[in-house]
């Protein structure tokens, strides 16, 4: 039971971290738009702020799930 529970949590955490990583990459690419030869950012400031909030929420959720992983491996829990 605990092993299946841990596996589910780890999959959820991995998904959230992957999504957050992708969103951060978009934010960084938008911030460094001149490196790609663009004259202006491809996402406006308000939308970038929304991405930051969403990324923060994903990271917070992943951290909370990490705290629920059973590291002791108790089969009697």
Coordinates of N, CA, C and O in Angstrom, one line a residue:
X1 N 0.8 -1.2 0.0 CA 0.0 0.0 0.0 C 0.9 1.3 0.0 O 0.7 2.1 -0.8
X2 N 1.9 1.3 0.9 CA 2.7 2.5 1.0 C 3.5 2.7 -0.3 O 3.7 3.8 -0.7
X3 N 4.0 1.6 -0.9 CA 4.8 1.7 -2.1 C 4.0 2.3 -3.2 O 4.5 3.1 -3.9
X4 N 2.8 1.8 -3.4 CA 1.9 2.3 -4.4 C 1.6 3.8 -4.2 O 1.6 4.6 -5.1
X5 N 1.4 4.1 -2.9 CA 1.1 5.5 -2.5 C 2.3 6.4 -2.8 O 2.2 7.5 -3.4
X6 N 3.5 5.9 -2.4 CA 4.7 6.7 -2.7 C 4.9 6.9 -4.2 O 5.3 7.9 -4.7
X7 N 4.7 5.8 -5.0 CA 4.9 5.9 -6.4 C 3.9 6.9 -7.1 O 4.3 7.7 -7.9
X8 N 2.7 6.9 -6.6 CA 1.7 7.9 -7.1 C 2.2 9.3 -6.8 O 2.1 10.2 -7.6
X9 N 2.6 9.5 -5.5 CA 3.1 10.9 -5.1 C 4.3 11.3 -5.9 O 4.4 12.4 -6.4
X10 N 5.2 10.3 -6.1 CA 6.5 10.7 -6.9 C 6.1 11.0 -8.3 O 6.7 12.0 -8.9
X11 N 5.2 10.3 -8.9 CA 4.7 10.6 -10.3 C 4.1 12.0 -10.3 O 4.3 12.8 -11.3
X12 N 3.3 12.3 -9.3 CA 2.6 13.7 -9.3 C 3.7 14.8 -9.1 O 3.6 15.8 -9.8
X13 N 4.7 14.5 -8.3 CA 5.7 15.5 -8.0 C 6.5 15.7 -9.3 O 6.8 16.8 -9.7
X14 N 6.9 14.6 -10.0 CA 7.7 14.7 -11.2 C 6.9 15.5 -12.3 O 7.5 16.3 -13.0
X15 N 5.6 15.2 -12.4 CA 4.8 16.0 -13.4 C 4.8 17.5 -13.1 O 5.0 18.3 -14.0
X16 N 4.6 17.8 -11.8 CA 4.5 19.2 -11.4 C 5.9 19.9 -11.6 O 5.9 21.0 -12.1
X17 N 7.0 19.2 -11.3 CA 8.3 19.8 -11.4 C 8.6 20.0 -12.9 O 9.2 21.0 -13.3
X18 N 8.2 19.1 -13.7 CA 8.4 19.2 -15.2 C 7.6 20.3 -15.8 O 8.1 21.1 -16.6
X19 N 6.4 20.5 -15.3 CA 5.6 21.6 -15.8 C 6.2 22.9 -15.4 O 6.3 23.9 -16.1
X20 N 6.6 23.0 -14.1 CA 7.2 24.2 -13.6 C 8.5 24.6 -14.3 O 8.8 25.7 -14.7
X21 N 9.3 23.5 -14.6 CA 10.5 23.8 -15.4 C 10.3 24.3 -16.8 O 10.9 25.3 -17.2
X22 N 9.3 23.8 -17.4 CA 8.9 24.3 -18.7 C 8.4 25.7 -18.7 O 8.8 26.6 -19.5
X23 N 7.6 26.0 -17.7 CA 7.1 27.4 -17.5 C 8.2 28.4 -17.2 O 8.3 29.5 -17.8
X24 N 9.2 28.0 -16.4 CA 10.3 28.8 -16.1 C 11.1 29.1 -17.4 O 11.6 30.2 -17.6
X25 N 11.3 28.0 -18.2 CA 12.1 28.2 -19.4 C 11.4 29.2 -20.3 O 12.0 30.1 -20.9
X26 N 10.1 29.2 -20.4 CA 9.3 30.2 -21.3 C 9.5 31.6 -20.7 O 9.8 32.5 -21.5
X27 N 9.5 31.7 -19.4 CA 9.7 33.0 -18.8 C 11.1 33.5 -19.0 O 11.3 34.7 -19.4
X28 N 12.1 32.7 -18.9 CA 13.5 33.1 -19.1 C 13.7 33.4 -20.6 O 14.3 34.4 -20.9
X29 N 13.1 32.6 -21.5 CA 13.2 32.9 -23.0 C 12.6 34.3 -23.3 O 13.1 35.0 -24.1
X30 N 11.4 34.5 -22.7 CA 10.7 35.8 -22.9 C 11.6 36.9 -22.3 O 11.6 38.0 -23.0
X31 N 12.2 36.7 -21.2 CA 13.0 37.8 -20.6 C 14.3 38.1 -21.4 O 14.7 39.2 -21.5
X32 N 14.8 37.0 -22.1 CA 16.0 37.2 -22.9 C 15.7 37.2 -24.4 O 16.4 36.7 -25.2
X33 N 14.6 37.9 -24.7 CA 14.1 37.9 -26.1 C 15.1 38.4 -27.1 O 15.1 38.0 -28.2
X34 N 15.9 39.4 -26.7 CA 16.9 40.0 -27.6 C 17.9 38.9 -28.0 O 18.5 39.0 -29.1
X35 N 18.2 37.9 -27.2 CA 19.1 36.9 -27.5 C 18.6 36.1 -28.8 O 19.4 35.5 -29.5
X36 N 17.3 36.1 -29.0 CA 16.7 35.4 -30.1 C 16.5 36.3 -31.3 O 15.8 35.9 -32.2
X37 N 17.0 37.5 -31.2 CA 16.8 38.5 -32.3 C 15.5 39.2 -32.3 O 15.1 39.7 -33.4
X38 N 14.7 39.1 -31.3 CA 13.4 39.7 -31.3 C 13.5 41.2 -30.8 O 14.3 41.5 -30.0
X39 N 12.6 42.0 -31.3 CA 12.6 43.4 -30.9 C 11.8 43.6 -29.6 O 12.0 44.6 -28.9
X40 N 10.9 42.7 -29.2 CA 10.1 42.8 -28.0 C 9.8 41.5 -27.5 O 9.9 40.5 -28.2
X41 N 9.5 41.4 -26.2 CA 9.1 40.1 -25.6 C 7.9 39.5 -26.3 O 7.0 40.2 -26.8
X42 N 7.8 38.2 -26.4 CA 6.7 37.5 -27.1 C 5.5 37.3 -26.1 O 4.4 37.0 -26.6
X43 N 5.7 37.5 -24.8 CA 4.6 37.5 -23.9 C 4.6 38.8 -23.1 O 5.7 39.3 -22.6
X44 N 3.4 39.4 -22.9 CA 3.4 40.7 -22.2 C 3.7 40.5 -20.7 O 3.6 39.4 -20.2
X45 N 3.9 41.6 -20.1 CA 4.4 41.6 -18.6 C 3.3 40.9 -17.7 O 3.6 40.1 -16.9
X46 N 2.0 41.2 -18.0 CA 1.0 40.6 -17.1 C 0.9 39.1 -17.2 O 0.7 38.4 -16.3
X47 N 1.0 38.6 -18.5 CA 1.0 37.2 -18.7 C 2.2 36.5 -18.1 O 2.1 35.4 -17.6
X48 N 3.4 37.1 -18.1 CA 4.6 36.6 -17.5 C 4.3 36.5 -16.0 O 4.7 35.5 -15.4
X49 N 3.7 37.5 -15.4 CA 3.4 37.4 -14.0 C 2.5 36.3 -13.7 O 2.7 35.6 -12.6
X50 N 1.5 36.0 -14.5 CA 0.6 34.9 -14.3 C 1.4 33.6 -14.4 O 1.1 32.7 -13.6
X51 N 2.3 33.5 -15.3 CA 3.1 32.3 -15.4 C 4.0 32.1 -14.1 O 4.1 31.0 -13.6
X52 N 4.5 33.2 -13.6 CA 5.2 33.1 -12.3 C 4.4 32.6 -11.2 O 4.8 31.7 -10.4
X53 N 3.1 33.1 -11.1 CA 2.2 32.6 -10.0 C 1.9 31.2 -10.2 O 1.9 30.4 -9.2
X54 N 1.6 30.8 -11.4 CA 1.3 29.4 -11.7 C 2.4 28.5 -11.4 O 2.3 27.4 -10.8
X55 N 3.6 28.9 -11.7 CA 4.8 28.1 -11.5 C 5.1 28.0 -10.0 O 5.4 26.9 -9.5
X56 N 4.9 29.1 -9.2 CA 5.0 29.0 -7.8 C 4.0 28.0 -7.2 O 4.3 27.3 -6.2
X57 N 2.8 28.0 -7.7 CA 1.7 27.1 -7.2 C 2.1 25.7 -7.4 O 2.0 24.8 -6.5
X58 N 2.7 25.4 -8.6 CA 3.1 24.0 -8.9 C 4.2 23.6 -8.0 O 4.2 22.4 -7.5
X59 N 5.2 24.4 -7.8 CA 6.3 24.1 -6.9 C 5.8 23.9 -5.5 O 6.3 23.0 -4.8
X60 N 4.9 24.7 -5.0 CA 4.4 24.6 -3.6 C 3.6 23.3 -3.5 O 3.8 22.5 -2.5
X61 N 2.8 22.9 -4.5 CA 2.1 21.7 -4.5 C 3.0 20.5 -4.5 O 2.8 19.5 -3.7
X62 N 4.1 20.5 -5.3 CA 5.0 19.4 -5.4 C 5.7 19.3 -4.0 O 5.9 18.1 -3.6
X63 N 6.1 20.4 -3.4 CA 6.7 20.3 -2.1 C 5.8 19.7 -1.0 O 6.2 18.8 -0.2
X64 N 4.5 20.1 -1.0 CA 3.6 19.5 -0.1 C 3.4 18.0 -0.3 O 3.3 17.2 0.7
X65 N 3.4 17.6 -1.6 CA 3.3 16.1 -1.8 C 4.6 15.4 -1.4 O 4.5 14.3 -0.9
X66 N 5.7 16.0 -1.6 CA 7.0 15.5 -1.2 C 7.0 15.2 0.3 O 7.5 14.1 0.8
X67 N 6.4 16.0 1.1 CA 6.3 15.8 2.6 C 5.4 14.7 3.0 O 5.5 14.1 4.1
X68 N 4.6 14.2 2.0 CA 3.7 13.1 2.3 C 4.3 11.7 1.9 O 3.6 10.7 2.1
X69 N 5.5 11.7 1.4 CA 6.1 10.4 1.0 C 6.5 9.7 2.3 O 7.1 10.3 3.2
X70 N 6.2 8.4 2.4 CA 6.6 7.6 3.5 C 8.0 7.1 3.3 O 8.3 6.1 2.6
X71 N 8.9 7.8 4.0 CA 10.3 7.4 3.8 C 10.8 6.3 4.8 O 11.8 5.7 4.6
X72 N 9.9 6.0 5.8 CA 10.3 5.0 6.8 C 10.0 3.6 6.2 O 10.6 2.6 6.6
X73 N 9.0 3.5 5.3 CA 8.7 2.2 4.7 C 7.9 1.3 5.6 O 8.0 0.1 5.5
X74 N 7.2 1.9 6.6 CA 6.4 1.1 7.5 C 5.3 0.4 6.8 O 4.5 1.0 6.0
X75 N 5.2 -0.9 6.9 CA 4.1 -1.6 6.3 C 2.9 -1.7 7.3 O 1.8 -2.1 6.9
X76 N 3.1 -1.2 8.5 CA 2.0 -1.3 9.5 C 1.2 0.0 9.6 O 0.4 0.1 10.4
X77 N 1.6 1.0 8.8 CA 0.9 2.3 8.9 C -0.5 2.2 8.3 O -0.9 1.4 7.6

